[in-house]
Amino acid sequence: MDITVIGLGYVGLPTALLLASKGYEVLGVDINETHLKRIEDGTVYFDEPIWQKLLKENTLNHNFKTSDTLTKSDTYIIAVPTPVKDSKLDMTYIFNVLDEIADVLERGNVIILESTVKPGITKEIGEILYQKTQLIPGKDFYLAHVPERVIPGNSYYELINNSRLIGGINDISSQKVYDIYNSFVKGEMIKCESEYAEISKIVENSFRDLNIAFANEVLLISEKLGLDPWKVIENANRHPRVNILNPGIGVGGHCIPVDPWFLHQGYPEEAGLVLQARLRNDYMPIKVSKDIQSLLEKYKKKKVAILGCAYKPDSNDDRESPVYEIVKNLISVGVEVTLFDPNVKSHREFKIENTLESAVNDVDIIVIAVAHKEFLELSPSVLRSITPSIIILDCTNMINKDSYEANNFDMYLLGNLKVKGEKELYENATVSR
Ligand code: SAJ
């Protein structure tokens, strides 16, 4: 095998398939049996059809094979998760992979780390492998950190066209890795020291977290002023150099709510803003739960349908979705909740209804949590015909308020729970984290 990719998730599998399509013989390794079986059956679980096609083609021409065991290879690409536990980076998956690589590592091999890590880890990995094998990093084998930057949902385009940082532990490592990625990357490739690649990746995602946190803070402040936050942001964004992002129910996914903790863990004194942004964004699902509770109290009702489980619009990815935090909070205070998402069919803890109708046919309040196109295109008269509810809370600011009001719904907007001149509603909220 030319290249072994370890971890066949959102990053590993697409990378493996692109390399296979360029003629490399690629072995994809994963420890999750169900996941491997699905891939062996020709199924890719994320929603870009191109990956399904590439999987089929490369399996047929034998350029791509899968296994649960790592074997000898020229190049190893590590794309396993680096989760955060109790606000700390958990490197267990990487350490396990290193044990396996050490058993087969040979002179001249190349190791590429795609998983997000904190600064310094790539060189530490070199040292760990040296201790295990006596092979000298940068001389006997080559090592680099190449962080991925793709957005789930557009990964084919972005894997090929995004700019990539090639962070070698020395020049020759960077060059070896550059030559491999050069087979499929059309974006700019910058060779740099491994520390630059490591810090850049976590700074990028922290930047986005911070900006979303600011939008959420503007929402909270505007609301306190009794103003519509969405209008405040729209007005501020008329400035040519201001671009405030969208406030919302919180930040999900496996990257943006996770990576800032890597910065904070390494540099707690310096990363004060980063910490505050995390806390601000983590507060949003609590706030939304309080708002829903307030509406229920106001109308003396107790059943809620939440529309949308994915962590972002038009995606089937519900990793770290703030929606589940809201559901948990509501259930803990005795609210009855139904859930529906056109793209997410099941969850290990909560029941997800099969149809929109079964989610809304017996509820008092409907919450639009995620701006999936199916919800934006939903006709108010159709919704009216399948639900007794008259109350909608739109957390996306994407729903056409007027057309719903014309169909006799009471429309509320996240951050502006006033309807037809009403005053504040949430003095009595009791949900706590
Ligand atoms: N969100 C808001 N308001 C906004 C934009 C996003 O609340 O204005 C929320 C979304 O609803 C979602 C979360 O933020 O819950 C994250 O979504 P996202 O689309 O911003 O980002 P991800 O997590 O899908 O992908 C990010 C990307 N990083 C940046 O944009 C800096 C991607 O390029 C990275 O490759 C990816 O993280 C990763 O793997 O690190």
Tab-separated table of N, CA and C and ligand atoms in Angstrom, residues 11 116 148-152 158 162 201 203-209 211-212 215-216 244-257 259 281 310-313 317 319-322 370, ligand 1:
chain	number	residue	atom	x	y	z
A	11	VAL	N	-13.019	13.872	7.333
A	11	VAL	CA	-11.793	14.341	6.695
A	11	VAL	C	-11.023	13.169	6.091
A	116	THR	N	-6.722	17.954	14.447
A	116	THR	CA	-6.417	19.238	15.092
A	116	THR	C	-5.719	18.987	16.433
A	148	GLU	N	-6.748	20.243	8.301
A	148	GLU	CA	-7.809	20.362	7.287
A	148	GLU	C	-8.596	21.631	7.557
A	149	ARG	N	-9.207	22.155	6.501
A	149	ARG	CA	-9.968	23.403	6.664
A	149	ARG	C	-11.325	23.327	6.003
A	150	VAL	N	-11.788	22.110	5.701
A	150	VAL	CA	-13.020	22.026	4.897
A	150	VAL	C	-14.270	22.229	5.726
A	151	ILE	N	-15.276	22.770	5.091
A	151	ILE	CA	-16.562	22.961	5.739
A	151	ILE	C	-17.429	21.759	5.368
A	152	PRO	N	-17.973	21.030	6.345
A	152	PRO	CA	-18.842	19.903	5.992
A	152	PRO	C	-19.981	20.380	5.087
A	158	GLU	N	-13.804	22.192	-1.303
A	158	GLU	CA	-12.825	22.830	-0.410
A	158	GLU	C	-11.552	21.997	-0.238
A	162	ASN	N	-9.142	24.763	-1.273
A	162	ASN	CA	-8.676	25.581	-0.143
A	162	ASN	C	-7.159	25.637	-0.116
A	201	LYS	N	-4.494	26.681	12.700
A	201	LYS	CA	-5.772	25.976	12.644
A	201	LYS	C	-6.670	26.338	13.835
A	203	VAL	N	-6.430	28.918	15.807
A	203	VAL	CA	-6.733	30.354	15.791
A	203	VAL	C	-7.886	30.632	14.824
A	204	GLU	N	-7.893	29.953	13.678
A	204	GLU	CA	-8.957	30.158	12.683
A	204	GLU	C	-10.331	29.866	13.293
A	205	ASN	N	-10.434	28.718	13.927
A	205	ASN	CA	-11.750	28.345	14.469
A	205	ASN	C	-12.118	29.178	15.703
A	206	SER	N	-11.101	29.603	16.455
A	206	SER	CA	-11.382	30.471	17.603
A	206	SER	C	-11.870	31.834	17.124
A	207	PHE	N	-11.311	32.289	16.020
A	207	PHE	CA	-11.731	33.568	15.429
A	207	PHE	C	-13.220	33.511	15.094
A	208	ARG	N	-13.627	32.390	14.490
A	208	ARG	CA	-15.039	32.276	14.104
A	208	ARG	C	-15.923	32.189	15.364
A	209	ASP	N	-15.469	31.443	16.353
A	209	ASP	CA	-16.242	31.311	17.591
A	209	ASP	C	-16.431	32.682	18.251
A	211	ASN	N	-16.338	35.616	16.822
A	211	ASN	CA	-17.227	36.481	16.044
A	211	ASN	C	-18.691	36.098	16.224
A	212	ILE	N	-18.950	34.802	16.317
A	212	ILE	CA	-20.336	34.365	16.555
A	212	ILE	C	-20.754	34.795	17.973
A	215	ALA	N	-21.861	38.309	17.940
A	215	ALA	CA	-23.228	38.438	17.399
A	215	ALA	C	-24.245	38.055	18.481
A	216	ASN	N	-23.950	36.992	19.220
A	216	ASN	CA	-24.870	36.568	20.281
A	216	ASN	C	-24.944	37.603	21.402
A	244	ILE	N	-20.965	41.738	11.123
A	244	ILE	CA	-21.338	40.940	12.299
A	244	ILE	C	-22.046	39.682	11.798
A	245	LEU	N	-21.689	38.531	12.381
A	245	LEU	CA	-22.284	37.255	11.938
A	245	LEU	C	-23.703	37.109	12.503
A	246	ASN	N	-24.281	35.931	12.310
A	246	ASN	CA	-25.656	35.707	12.778
A	246	ASN	C	-25.685	35.193	14.205
A	247	PRO	N	-26.503	35.816	15.055
A	247	PRO	CA	-26.727	35.206	16.363
A	247	PRO	C	-27.575	33.948	16.173
A	248	GLY	N	-27.682	33.124	17.207
A	248	GLY	CA	-28.473	31.910	17.029
A	248	GLY	C	-28.555	31.104	18.308
A	249	ILE	N	-28.872	29.816	18.136
A	249	ILE	CA	-29.140	28.958	19.302
A	249	ILE	C	-27.855	28.435	19.938
A	250	GLY	N	-26.703	28.805	19.393
A	250	GLY	CA	-25.422	28.333	19.932
A	250	GLY	C	-24.577	27.763	18.813
A	251	VAL	N	-23.399	27.303	19.165
A	251	VAL	CA	-22.447	26.833	18.156
A	251	VAL	C	-22.252	25.330	18.288
A	252	GLY	N	-22.481	24.620	17.170
A	252	GLY	CA	-22.306	23.168	17.193
A	252	GLY	C	-21.207	22.726	16.257
A	253	GLY	N	-21.194	21.407	15.992
A	253	GLY	CA	-20.167	20.836	15.118
A	253	GLY	C	-18.997	20.360	15.950
A	254	HIS	N	-18.057	19.708	15.253
A	254	HIS	CA	-16.968	19.105	16.005
A	254	HIS	C	-15.730	19.996	16.053
A	255	CYS	N	-15.841	21.215	15.508
A	255	CYS	CA	-14.619	22.019	15.393
A	255	CYS	C	-14.687	23.320	16.176
A	256	ILE	N	-15.658	24.160	15.819
A	256	ILE	CA	-15.654	25.503	16.400
A	256	ILE	C	-15.909	25.502	17.919
A	257	PRO	N	-16.797	24.655	18.433
A	257	PRO	CA	-16.940	24.671	19.892
A	257	PRO	C	-15.821	23.913	20.614
A	259	ASP	N	-12.145	23.548	19.247
A	259	ASP	CA	-10.765	24.023	19.075
A	259	ASP	C	-10.362	25.184	20.006
A	281	ASN	N	-21.224	31.547	23.845
A	281	ASN	CA	-21.920	30.682	22.885
A	281	ASN	C	-22.589	29.490	23.579
A	310	ALA	N	-29.788	19.148	13.247
A	310	ALA	CA	-28.417	19.270	12.740
A	310	ALA	C	-27.771	20.521	13.341
A	311	TYR	N	-26.448	20.568	13.319
A	311	TYR	CA	-25.814	21.731	13.940
A	311	TYR	C	-25.805	22.936	13.015
A	312	LYS	N	-26.143	22.694	11.706
A	312	LYS	CA	-26.250	23.856	10.828
A	312	LYS	C	-27.193	23.571	9.657
A	313	PRO	N	-27.638	24.595	8.950
A	313	PRO	CA	-28.642	24.416	7.898
A	313	PRO	C	-28.221	23.444	6.799
A	317	ASP	N	-25.518	16.557	9.782
A	317	ASP	CA	-24.517	16.377	10.829
A	317	ASP	C	-25.049	16.989	12.132
A	319	ARG	N	-23.479	16.525	15.211
A	319	ARG	CA	-22.467	16.447	16.273
A	319	ARG	C	-22.457	17.744	17.083
A	320	GLU	N	-22.492	17.604	18.377
A	320	GLU	CA	-22.475	18.747	19.323
A	320	GLU	C	-23.569	19.760	19.008
A	321	SER	N	-24.696	19.302	18.472
A	321	SER	CA	-25.729	20.276	18.116
A	321	SER	C	-26.329	20.920	19.364
A	322	PRO	N	-26.418	22.257	19.375
A	322	PRO	CA	-27.014	22.928	20.545
A	322	PRO	C	-28.487	22.579	20.728
A	370	VAL	N	-33.302	25.370	13.242
A	370	VAL	CA	-32.261	25.319	12.208
A	370	VAL	C	-32.894	25.715	10.870
B	1	SAJ	N1	-22.968	29.771	13.423
B	1	SAJ	C1	-23.663	30.821	14.031
B	1	SAJ	N2	-23.655	32.053	13.433
B	1	SAJ	C2	-22.992	32.263	12.256
B	1	SAJ	C3	-22.282	31.195	11.647
B	1	SAJ	C4	-22.287	29.962	12.257
B	1	SAJ	O1	-24.269	30.665	15.095
B	1	SAJ	O2	-23.055	33.402	11.760
B	1	SAJ	C5	-22.967	28.439	14.052
B	1	SAJ	C6	-23.587	27.376	13.141
B	1	SAJ	O3	-24.982	27.365	13.286
B	1	SAJ	C7	-22.912	26.126	13.665
B	1	SAJ	C8	-21.521	26.596	14.103
B	1	SAJ	O4	-21.625	28.000	14.189
B	1	SAJ	O5	-23.605	25.620	14.786
B	1	SAJ	C9	-20.355	26.209	13.228
B	1	SAJ	O6	-20.683	26.247	11.846
B	1	SAJ	P1	-19.712	26.798	10.704
B	1	SAJ	O7	-20.425	26.641	9.430
B	1	SAJ	O8	-19.258	28.150	11.050
B	1	SAJ	O9	-18.395	25.907	10.780
B	1	SAJ	P2	-18.073	24.320	10.769
B	1	SAJ	O10	-17.876	23.880	12.186
B	1	SAJ	O11	-19.014	23.544	9.941
B	1	SAJ	O12	-16.636	24.307	10.028
B	1	SAJ	C10	-15.566	25.048	10.612
B	1	SAJ	C11	-14.907	25.876	9.512
B	1	SAJ	N3	-14.003	26.857	10.110
B	1	SAJ	C12	-14.137	28.184	9.846
B	1	SAJ	O13	-14.994	28.657	9.154
B	1	SAJ	C13	-13.092	29.057	10.481
B	1	SAJ	C14	-14.146	24.974	8.562
B	1	SAJ	O14	-13.428	25.722	7.610
B	1	SAJ	C15	-13.181	24.069	9.345
B	1	SAJ	O15	-12.510	23.157	8.486
B	1	SAJ	C16	-14.006	23.252	10.307
B	1	SAJ	O16	-14.650	24.149	11.206
B	1	SAJ	C17	-13.047	22.311	11.036
B	1	SAJ	O17	-13.041	21.117	10.697
B	1	SAJ	O18	-12.250	22.770	11.852
